[in-house]
């Protein structure tokens, strides 16, 4: 079955891929070359049955390209699945930060330089906004913003990545809370790449 719920190899109206060639307007060069090879192949066969098989294979390739599209999807709504995707993305980017001693070195520097710590937090929020809403990786729609202003997806991405960093670095003994400023600064150092992972993990699978 395709993502739209129709049987694989069928058109949206339920008809089979056999028959007329399906249009493909996408600009991917690899796909265009593949379709050109199908056209050449169709010219080399003689019988109507063979031509129909080539046409069916060509149409199946077009349908597969449409169904497997990763980029350019419309992302709207926000639910637990999106939050789980953000969590997994943050964890994927965060595990190297949990075991790398350089994270603690950066945290020590940030704790000693509050202005850099503040700038890092603001910059991280800006990165998340850029990935979600500016870079145009996907067409992300704002869904029921909190207080009519703050996007739920942004809060989910930043909140899940920061909370994951805080819990994991505490559980793995990477931070000690006898010095709260140092602990928070170290968590922020891990939070930077984890927020990027959370944003990508949320939007790349689509929704």
XYZ file of N, CA and C in Angstrom:
621
model
N 0.833 -1.202 0.000
C 0.000 0.000 0.000
C 0.868 1.253 0.000
N 0.398 2.319 -0.625
C 1.098 3.597 -0.602
C 0.672 4.369 0.617
N 1.370 5.538 0.868
C 1.032 6.377 2.005
C -0.381 6.906 1.912
N -0.922 7.030 0.684
C -2.267 7.557 0.519
C -3.324 6.485 0.710
N -2.901 5.213 0.956
C -3.847 4.154 1.212
C -4.309 3.417 -0.022
N -3.764 3.731 -1.213
C -4.143 3.012 -2.424
C -3.167 1.893 -2.663
N -3.558 0.835 -3.360
C -2.635 -0.267 -3.640
C -1.443 0.216 -4.442
N -0.278 -0.362 -4.155
C 0.927 0.016 -4.900
C 0.728 -0.302 -6.371
N 1.215 0.629 -7.236
C 1.109 0.428 -8.654
C -0.194 0.885 -9.240
N -0.985 1.648 -8.473
C -2.242 2.174 -8.984
C -2.244 3.675 -8.905
N -3.109 4.285 -9.702
C -3.261 5.723 -9.711
C -4.188 6.144 -8.586
N -4.242 7.464 -8.271
C -5.126 7.928 -7.211
C -6.574 7.532 -7.429
N -7.040 7.362 -8.686
C -8.419 6.984 -8.920
C -8.627 5.473 -8.856
N -7.563 4.731 -8.530
C -7.674 3.294 -8.368
C -7.337 2.494 -9.604
N -7.094 3.157 -10.734
C -6.774 2.441 -11.960
C -5.332 1.971 -11.947
N -5.025 1.010 -12.834
C -3.690 0.433 -12.874
C -2.726 1.379 -13.571
N -1.420 1.160 -13.350
C -0.420 2.025 -13.972
C -0.316 1.780 -15.471
N -0.830 0.652 -15.940
C -0.792 0.393 -17.385
C -1.627 1.430 -18.112
N -1.258 1.709 -19.350
C -2.034 2.657 -20.149
C -1.176 3.842 -20.493
N -1.712 5.031 -20.281
C -0.995 6.248 -20.620
C 0.202 6.449 -19.689
N 1.247 7.084 -20.234
C 2.415 7.388 -19.420
C 2.079 8.492 -18.432
N 2.520 8.309 -17.190
C 2.269 9.307 -16.160
C 3.251 10.455 -16.296
N 2.796 11.684 -16.084
C 3.720 12.821 -16.146
C 4.603 12.863 -14.921
N 5.798 13.408 -15.086
C 6.714 13.597 -13.964
C 7.337 14.967 -14.114
N 6.891 15.902 -13.268
C 7.314 17.294 -13.413
C 8.474 17.655 -12.504
N 8.916 16.701 -11.691
C 9.983 17.006 -10.741
C 11.287 17.282 -11.488
N 12.170 18.072 -10.842
C 13.408 18.469 -11.504
C 14.600 17.589 -11.204
N 14.408 16.417 -10.564
C 15.536 15.560 -10.240
C 16.161 15.001 -11.525
N 17.429 15.280 -11.720
C 18.098 14.870 -12.951
C 18.179 13.359 -13.081
N 18.430 12.654 -11.944
C 18.549 11.200 -12.004
C 17.241 10.582 -12.479
N 16.119 11.096 -11.981
C 14.832 10.550 -12.382
C 14.562 10.852 -13.852
N 14.915 12.046 -14.292
C 14.704 12.397 -15.688
C 15.519 11.487 -16.608
N 16.746 11.175 -16.210
C 17.579 10.281 -17.014
C 16.979 8.879 -17.067
N 16.440 8.422 -15.915
C 15.825 7.102 -15.882
C 14.623 7.038 -16.819
N 13.801 8.080 -16.804
C 12.635 8.098 -17.679
C 13.037 8.168 -19.143
N 14.121 8.888 -19.420
C 14.614 8.946 -20.804
C 15.060 7.570 -21.277
N 15.675 6.786 -20.375
C 16.083 5.434 -20.738
C 14.868 4.553 -21.010
N 13.805 4.751 -20.221
C 12.568 4.013 -20.498
C 12.036 4.361 -21.892
N 12.098 5.653 -22.254
C 11.595 6.082 -23.564
C 12.404 5.442 -24.689
N 13.716 5.392 -24.503
C 14.566 4.761 -25.516
C 14.245 3.278 -25.620
N 14.056 2.637 -24.459
C 13.740 1.213 -24.449
C 12.419 0.946 -25.158
N 11.458 1.833 -24.941
C 10.157 1.651 -25.575
C 10.267 1.713 -27.090
N 11.210 2.481 -27.604
C 11.375 2.605 -29.049
C 12.073 1.398 -29.660
N 12.771 0.627 -28.824
C 13.535 -0.500 -29.354
C 12.725 -1.789 -29.395
N 11.618 -1.858 -28.644
C 10.813 -3.076 -28.652
C 9.764 -2.987 -29.756
N 9.296 -4.145 -30.183
C 8.407 -4.189 -31.340
C 6.957 -4.489 -30.982
N 6.743 -5.501 -30.169
C 5.364 -5.941 -29.941
C 4.636 -4.990 -29.001
N 3.322 -4.863 -29.170
C 2.526 -4.018 -28.271
C 2.625 -4.469 -26.812
N 2.744 -5.796 -26.602
C 2.835 -6.295 -25.229
C 4.116 -5.820 -24.559
N 5.225 -5.852 -25.295
C 6.493 -5.401 -24.732
C 6.471 -3.900 -24.466
N 5.895 -3.147 -25.388
C 5.782 -1.700 -25.179
C 4.944 -1.400 -23.936
N 3.889 -2.190 -23.721
C 3.032 -1.980 -22.563
C 3.771 -2.297 -21.264
N 4.619 -3.327 -21.296
C 5.408 -3.655 -20.111
C 6.384 -2.524 -19.783
N 7.017 -1.955 -20.804
C 7.937 -0.841 -20.579
C 7.182 0.358 -20.002
N 6.011 0.638 -20.571
C 5.218 1.765 -20.090
C 4.789 1.557 -18.633
N 4.403 0.311 -18.312
C 3.996 0.012 -16.939
C 5.167 0.179 -15.972
N 6.358 -0.255 -16.399
C 7.538 -0.103 -15.548
C 7.869 1.372 -15.337
N 7.733 2.155 -16.416
C 7.990 3.593 -16.320
C 7.009 4.244 -15.344
N 5.736 3.906 -15.458
C 4.732 4.493 -14.579
C 4.944 4.078 -13.129
N 5.371 2.820 -12.935
C 5.651 2.358 -11.580
C 6.802 3.145 -10.963
N 7.820 3.479 -11.776
C 8.941 4.278 -11.284
C 8.491 5.672 -10.870
N 7.587 6.265 -11.668
C 7.068 7.593 -11.334
C 6.291 7.552 -10.018
N 5.439 6.524 -9.866
C 4.661 6.393 -8.642
C 5.567 6.182 -7.434
N 6.611 5.372 -7.608
C 7.540 5.120 -6.506
C 8.251 6.396 -6.097
N 8.642 7.210 -7.082
C 9.306 8.481 -6.772
C 8.379 9.396 -6.006
N 7.090 9.414 -6.377
C 6.130 10.256 -5.673
C 5.881 9.760 -4.258
N 5.770 8.433 -4.092
C 5.449 7.882 -2.780
C 6.612 7.976 -1.823
N 7.856 7.915 -2.335
C 9.028 7.884 -1.462
C 9.647 9.255 -1.283
N 8.953 10.294 -1.697
C 9.519 11.635 -1.585
C 9.775 11.979 -0.120
N 10.979 12.438 0.186
C 11.343 12.793 1.551
C 11.207 14.280 1.777
N 11.645 15.061 0.801
C 11.653 16.497 0.970
C 10.443 17.120 0.284
N 10.100 18.326 0.720
C 9.024 19.069 0.088
C 7.635 18.680 0.551
N 7.532 17.917 1.626
C 6.222 17.542 2.131
C 5.608 18.689 2.935
N 4.295 18.643 3.067
C 3.596 19.604 3.914
C 3.497 19.009 5.309
N 4.045 19.691 6.301
C 4.031 19.235 7.686
C 3.039 20.093 8.450
N 1.993 19.477 8.957
C 0.998 20.228 9.711
C 0.488 19.364 10.856
N -0.075 20.032 11.859
C -0.491 19.302 13.040
C 0.709 18.994 13.922
N 0.444 18.559 15.156
C 1.524 18.195 16.066
C 0.968 17.224 17.094
N 1.587 16.043 17.208
C 1.086 15.040 18.139
C 2.240 14.291 18.781
N 1.903 13.203 19.484
C 2.919 12.445 20.209
C 3.941 11.813 19.277
N 3.508 11.468 18.066
C 4.461 10.889 17.107
C 5.546 11.897 16.751
N 5.167 13.158 16.569
C 6.155 14.199 16.277
C 7.113 14.378 17.443
N 6.566 14.337 18.662
C 7.408 14.480 19.850
C 8.381 13.318 19.967
N 7.907 12.120 19.657
C 8.784 10.951 19.705
C 9.892 11.050 18.662
N 9.555 11.544 17.471
C 10.567 11.717 16.428
C 11.617 12.738 16.860
N 11.169 13.824 17.501
C 12.109 14.828 17.990
C 13.021 14.250 19.064
N 12.444 13.447 19.952
C 13.234 12.812 21.010
C 14.307 11.898 20.421
N 13.915 11.064 19.460
C 14.879 10.143 18.859
C 15.979 10.894 18.114
N 15.589 11.976 17.419
C 16.592 12.771 16.725
C 17.578 13.417 17.675
N 17.061 13.938 18.790
C 17.948 14.574 19.779
C 18.860 13.548 20.423
N 18.330 12.354 20.676
C 19.145 11.306 21.297
C 20.252 10.850 20.355
N 19.940 10.750 19.069
C 20.937 10.331 18.086
C 22.108 11.310 18.039
N 21.788 12.609 18.071
C 22.840 13.621 18.047
C 23.467 13.813 19.422
N 22.773 13.392 20.482
C 23.240 13.669 21.828
C 24.194 12.647 22.399
N 24.056 11.387 22.013
C 24.896 10.340 22.612
C 26.390 10.640 22.470
N 26.867 11.096 21.295
C 28.295 11.460 21.235
C 28.662 12.586 22.209
N 27.717 13.497 22.452
C 27.994 14.594 23.377
C 28.059 14.108 24.820
N 27.314 13.053 25.158
C 27.309 12.548 26.521
C 28.635 11.890 26.895
N 29.302 11.306 25.918
C 30.522 10.555 26.207
C 31.786 11.340 25.852
N 31.633 12.497 25.237
C 32.780 13.297 24.808
C 33.158 14.311 25.887
N 34.430 14.269 26.335
C 34.882 15.179 27.378
C 34.872 16.636 26.956
N 34.920 16.883 25.650
C 34.895 18.259 25.181
C 33.615 18.988 25.557
N 32.545 18.254 25.770
C 31.284 18.877 26.182
C 31.455 19.580 27.518
N 32.161 18.935 28.448
C 32.393 19.545 29.754
C 33.330 20.746 29.659
N 34.279 20.689 28.741
C 35.170 21.836 28.561
C 34.409 23.046 28.044
N 33.514 22.810 27.077
C 32.697 23.910 26.563
C 31.776 24.430 27.657
N 31.225 23.523 28.452
C 30.360 23.938 29.548
C 31.091 24.808 30.554
N 32.325 24.456 30.849
C 33.122 25.265 31.790
C 33.358 26.662 31.234
N 33.634 26.741 29.938
C 33.840 28.048 29.316
C 32.554 28.876 29.360
N 31.431 28.254 29.032
C 30.160 28.984 29.029
C 29.791 29.445 30.433
N 30.058 28.611 31.428
C 29.742 28.992 32.809
C 30.566 30.191 33.243
N 31.791 30.305 32.747
C 32.660 31.425 33.102
C 32.376 32.664 32.259
N 31.555 32.506 31.219
C 31.236 33.630 30.330
C 29.722 33.668 30.085
N 28.992 34.254 31.002
C 27.521 34.266 30.914
C 26.994 34.841 29.597
N 27.700 35.815 29.039
C 27.251 36.390 27.772
C 27.313 35.344 26.654
N 28.359 34.540 26.653
C 28.475 33.464 25.665
C 27.402 32.408 25.895
N 27.098 32.143 27.166
C 26.050 31.183 27.489
C 24.703 31.661 26.963
N 24.398 32.933 27.198
C 23.144 33.505 26.709
C 23.100 33.479 25.178
N 24.212 33.858 24.548
C 24.268 33.859 23.089
C 24.110 32.467 22.510
N 24.651 31.466 23.197
C 24.522 30.086 22.725
C 23.069 29.634 22.765
N 22.375 29.978 23.857
C 20.961 29.601 23.976
C 20.141 30.282 22.887
N 20.359 31.578 22.703
C 19.609 32.312 21.677
C 19.941 31.774 20.285
N 21.210 31.510 20.043
C 21.608 30.982 18.748
C 21.005 29.614 18.472
N 20.906 28.783 19.507
C 20.309 27.461 19.339
C 18.831 27.558 18.984
N 18.132 28.462 19.653
C 16.720 28.685 19.318
C 16.602 29.163 17.876
N 17.496 30.058 17.481
C 17.489 30.546 16.105
C 17.752 29.433 15.094
N 18.675 28.525 15.429
C 18.949 27.389 14.541
C 17.716 26.515 14.356
N 17.035 26.248 15.463
C 15.827 25.413 15.389
C 14.756 26.081 14.537
N 14.577 27.373 14.733
C 13.596 28.109 13.924
C 13.993 28.068 12.456
N 15.275 28.236 12.186
C 15.750 28.211 10.806
C 15.498 26.877 10.130
N 15.787 25.769 10.841
C 15.588 24.445 10.265
C 14.108 24.164 10.028
N 13.281 24.545 11.007
C 11.861 24.219 10.918
C 11.106 25.099 9.928
N 11.392 26.413 9.965
C 10.509 27.347 9.270
C 11.167 28.188 8.171
N 12.497 28.241 8.144
C 13.162 29.150 7.208
C 13.881 28.393 6.092
N 14.552 27.297 6.423
C 15.380 26.591 5.435
C 14.561 25.937 4.338
N 13.263 25.811 4.517
C 12.366 25.256 3.498
C 12.710 23.811 3.164
N 13.190 23.064 4.175
C 13.420 21.633 4.001
C 12.084 20.936 3.770
N 11.093 21.337 4.551
C 9.722 20.899 4.370
C 8.828 22.136 4.477
N 7.594 21.983 4.022
C 6.616 23.059 4.163
C 5.929 22.889 5.519
N 6.524 23.486 6.564
C 6.043 23.305 7.936
C 5.013 24.380 8.266
N 3.828 23.938 8.642
C 2.748 24.852 8.999
C 2.653 24.980 10.513
N 2.387 26.172 10.998
C 2.214 26.400 12.430
C 0.826 25.928 12.828
N 0.763 25.076 13.846
C -0.488 24.455 14.277
C -0.824 24.884 15.701
N -1.940 25.589 15.860
C -2.434 26.012 17.173
C -1.308 26.530 18.065
N -0.695 27.650 17.727
C 0.426 28.162 18.530
C 0.002 28.467 19.961
N 0.916 28.240 20.877
C 0.675 28.510 22.289
C 0.550 30.017 22.492
N -0.517 30.434 23.168
C -0.818 31.849 23.383
C -0.967 32.599 22.060
N -1.214 31.835 20.990
C -1.402 32.435 19.681
C -0.126 32.898 19.014
N 1.032 32.618 19.634
C 2.307 33.137 19.111
C 3.371 32.043 18.975
N 3.573 31.245 20.011
C 4.683 30.303 20.066
C 4.288 28.976 19.408
N 4.987 28.543 18.353
C 4.648 27.282 17.679
C 4.858 26.078 18.593
N 3.894 25.184 18.617
C 3.999 23.979 19.424
C 5.186 23.112 18.986
N 5.417 23.052 17.686
C 6.516 22.227 17.184
C 7.858 22.742 17.693
N 8.033 24.047 17.714
C 9.280 24.626 18.215
C 9.476 24.307 19.691
N 8.404 24.438 20.468
C 8.481 24.111 21.892
C 8.800 22.634 22.086
N 8.177 21.772 21.280
C 8.442 20.344 21.393
C 9.876 19.988 21.052
N 10.397 20.588 20.004
C 11.772 20.309 19.574
C 12.778 20.778 20.627
N 12.623 22.021 21.064
C 13.570 22.572 22.037
C 13.397 21.921 23.409
N 12.145 21.717 23.810
C 11.891 21.129 25.123
C 12.377 19.700 25.219
N 12.096 18.897 24.209
C 12.515 17.490 24.261
C 14.030 17.363 24.229
N 14.690 18.177 23.423
C 16.150 18.073 23.326
C 16.823 18.555 24.612
N 16.322 19.660 25.187
C 16.934 20.154 26.429
C 16.687 19.188 27.581
N 15.453 18.692 27.696
C 15.130 17.768 28.789
C 15.917 16.470 28.643
N 16.070 15.991 27.426
C 16.859 14.774 27.205
C 18.310 14.987 27.589
N 18.849 16.144 27.207
C 20.237 16.454 27.574
C 20.396 16.522 29.083
N 19.459 17.181 29.752
C 19.544 17.335 31.212
C 19.475 15.982 31.905
N 18.505 15.144 31.526
C 18.316 13.854 32.190
C 19.481 12.919 31.914
N 19.897 12.812 30.665
C 20.937 11.866 30.311
C 22.289 12.254 30.891
N 22.617 13.535 30.841
C 23.917 13.955 31.360
C 23.964 13.851 32.877
N 22.828 14.006 33.523
C 22.782 13.807 34.970
C 22.871 12.323 35.306
N 22.107 11.507 34.578
C 22.078 10.067 34.845
C 23.426 9.416 34.569
N 24.151 9.915 33.586
C 25.444 9.346 33.239
C 26.607 10.019 33.964
N 26.307 10.869 34.915
C 27.340 11.487 35.736
C 28.205 12.502 35.029
N 27.681 13.086 33.936
C 28.460 14.081 33.202
C 28.374 15.457 33.825
N 27.352 15.683 34.663
C 27.224 16.956 35.363
C 26.899 16.685 36.828
N 27.362 17.593 37.693
C 27.032 17.539 39.118
C 26.351 18.839 39.504
N 25.319 18.741 40.298
C 24.498 19.919 40.570
C 24.928 20.696 41.801
N 26.136 20.390 42.308
C 26.677 21.220 43.388
C 26.999 22.623 42.875
N 27.267 22.731 41.579
C 27.477 24.025 40.919
C 26.430 24.129 39.803
N 25.248 24.659 40.119
C 24.138 24.675 39.142
C 24.472 25.396 37.841
N 25.216 26.518 37.924
C 25.540 27.256 36.707
C 26.391 26.421 35.769
N 27.387 25.739 36.322
C 28.252 24.887 35.511
C 27.450 23.735 34.906
N 26.555 23.169 35.695
C 25.749 22.049 35.206
C 24.850 22.493 34.054
N 24.192 23.634 34.223
C 23.303 24.133 33.172
C 24.104 24.465 31.923
N 25.258 25.092 32.098
C 26.088 25.452 30.946
C 26.546 24.213 30.189
N 26.868 23.144 30.905
C 27.304 21.912 30.260
C 26.143 21.256 29.514
N 24.964 21.300 30.127
C 23.778 20.776 29.448
C 23.503 21.574 28.174
N 23.691 22.884 28.230
C 23.481 23.731 27.049
C 24.448 23.348 25.935
N 25.688 23.013 26.300
C 26.672 22.616 25.288
C 26.199 21.381 24.521
N 25.553 20.448 25.221
C 25.006 19.263 24.549
C 23.700 19.588 23.836
N 22.990 20.565 24.366
C 21.685 20.945 23.830
C 21.778 21.493 22.405
N 22.888 22.122 22.058
C 23.027 22.745 20.733
C 22.858 21.716 19.605
N 23.719 20.684 19.530
C 23.528 19.712 18.437
C 22.268 18.878 18.605
N 21.846 18.669 19.853
C 20.653 17.854 20.078
C 19.395 18.547 19.555
N 19.350 19.859 19.635
C 18.188 20.577 19.100
C 18.141 20.465 17.583
N 19.324 20.455 16.949
C 19.375 20.267 15.503
C 18.864 18.866 15.149
N 19.317 17.868 15.898
C 18.848 16.507 15.660
C 17.356 16.366 15.891
N 16.842 17.051 16.919
C 15.415 16.983 17.201
C 14.599 17.611 16.078
N 15.052 18.756 15.564
C 14.334 19.429 14.490
C 14.316 18.578 13.224
N 15.466 18.018 12.867
C 15.532 17.173 11.677
C 14.744 15.884 11.868
N 14.854 15.299 13.053
C 14.124 14.066 13.327
C 12.626 14.267 13.276
N 12.180 15.470 13.618
C 10.750 15.760 13.612
C 10.215 15.904 12.203
N 10.901 16.666 11.358
C 10.302 17.035 10.070
C 10.678 16.130 8.908
N 11.832 15.448 8.966
C 12.232 14.656 7.807
C 11.309 13.484 7.499
N 10.787 12.769 8.517
C 9.875 11.674 8.154
C 8.547 12.162 7.598
N 8.253 13.466 7.726
C 6.957 13.981 7.300
C 5.947 13.805 8.418
N 4.736 14.296 8.167
C 3.693 14.196 9.186
C 2.349 14.449 8.537
